[in-house]
Every structure is written in C-alpha cells, then in structure tokens.
C-alpha cells in the first residue's frame, strides 16, 4: 500500500493486493494528538473474459450422395456472466455448391453437399461478447 502524500489530509492511497486495510489519520499540535481510523476493503479485480476455444475437427473426404459428420468442439470460460453461455454456428465459407447442415447450431452435426468439389466450413462460437472460429475442409467426390 502506498500514499500519494502521507503528510496531506487530502491524499490518495493505492493498494497492490485485495483485502481489508485500516488507515489511520493522526493529527498532533505538538502536545496532544488524536486519530481516526477508516477501513478500506479492496476487492479482487474482476475476471477477464476470454474468447471461446473452437475446433472444427479434422479435414474430411466423402463421395456424393453421402453426408459428412462434423465433430466440432467449443469451450468457454463462462464469461461474461450474462448470458453465461456459448452459442455455436456452422456456416459455409467456400465451395462450388450449397451445403445443408443437419443443425447449424450444434457442434456435432451433419452436412450434405449439392455438388462435388472442395468446401470450407466454419464453426463459430460466441459468448455474447467475444467470438472465435475454426475451419474444416471437406472434399466431395462424385
């Protein structure tokens, strides 16, 4: 703990750790003195929100008309407290045709393709404040 100027009545105090601190102001006239105490409680710093961790899984190859099983993962630190949950979404980034997801909001889902070629699919996770994503490539043969 440190004071801006310990000899001034109006000063600042800074604290390096959480806890309860008792501060005493003492006044003296050379013969007599008096004091007053005040308790300052320093709370811990609020936790810092970190973006969700996302993995879209390994690249895959399939043949039409088969669908692919996507096995993504998403985890989060639970912050911010509101909403306190993570939403996930699969989307198509590139490819020669269209992609139909079994359930685009589930990390584990299926995807079917309208044409052969190379497709990039993205799994995005959002905690209400921050988001992150991971891509997977699916090669579709005839």
PDB file of C-alpha atoms in Angstrom, residues 46-54 74-81 83-87 125-133:
ATOM      1  CA  UNK A  46     -12.975  -8.875 -11.957  1.00  0.00           C
ATOM      2  CA  UNK A  47     -12.006 -11.822 -14.149  1.00  0.00           C
ATOM      3  CA  UNK A  48     -11.141 -11.091 -17.769  1.00  0.00           C
ATOM      4  CA  UNK A  49     -13.346 -12.602 -20.458  1.00  0.00           C
ATOM      5  CA  UNK A  50     -11.502 -14.792 -22.952  1.00  0.00           C
ATOM      6  CA  UNK A  51     -12.936 -15.711 -26.362  1.00  0.00           C
ATOM      7  CA  UNK A  52     -14.282 -19.259 -26.666  1.00  0.00           C
ATOM      8  CA  UNK A  53     -11.939 -22.012 -27.818  1.00  0.00           C
ATOM      9  CA  UNK A  54     -13.156 -23.666 -31.029  1.00  0.00           C
ATOM     10  CA  UNK A  74     -16.275 -25.370 -28.309  1.00  0.00           C
ATOM     11  CA  UNK A  75     -15.436 -24.406 -24.743  1.00  0.00           C
ATOM     12  CA  UNK A  76     -15.559 -21.157 -22.809  1.00  0.00           C
ATOM     13  CA  UNK A  77     -14.621 -19.570 -19.502  1.00  0.00           C
ATOM     14  CA  UNK A  78     -18.271 -18.796 -18.617  1.00  0.00           C
ATOM     15  CA  UNK A  79     -17.786 -15.045 -19.010  1.00  0.00           C
ATOM     16  CA  UNK A  80     -19.436 -12.681 -19.363  1.00  0.00           C
ATOM     17  CA  UNK A  81     -21.823 -13.750 -16.615  1.00  0.00           C
ATOM     18  CA  UNK A  83     -25.611 -14.528 -20.867  1.00  0.00           C
ATOM     19  CA  UNK A  84     -23.071 -17.019 -19.429  1.00  0.00           C
ATOM     20  CA  UNK A  85     -23.480 -19.415 -22.323  1.00  0.00           C
ATOM     21  CA  UNK A  86     -21.901 -20.017 -25.712  1.00  0.00           C
ATOM     22  CA  UNK A  87     -23.768 -20.169 -28.999  1.00  0.00           C
ATOM     23  CA  UNK A 125     -18.575 -19.794 -31.105  1.00  0.00           C
ATOM     24  CA  UNK A 126     -19.810 -16.621 -29.414  1.00  0.00           C
ATOM     25  CA  UNK A 127     -20.015 -15.982 -25.656  1.00  0.00           C
ATOM     26  CA  UNK A 128     -22.111 -12.829 -26.001  1.00  0.00           C
ATOM     27  CA  UNK A 129     -19.082 -10.511 -26.090  1.00  0.00           C
ATOM     28  CA  UNK A 130     -16.297 -12.317 -27.964  1.00  0.00           C
ATOM     29  CA  UNK A 131     -16.250 -14.891 -30.722  1.00  0.00           C
ATOM     30  CA  UNK A 132     -13.759 -17.180 -32.410  1.00  0.00           C
ATOM     31  CA  UNK A 133     -13.894 -19.688 -35.233  1.00  0.00           C
TER      32      UNK A 133
END
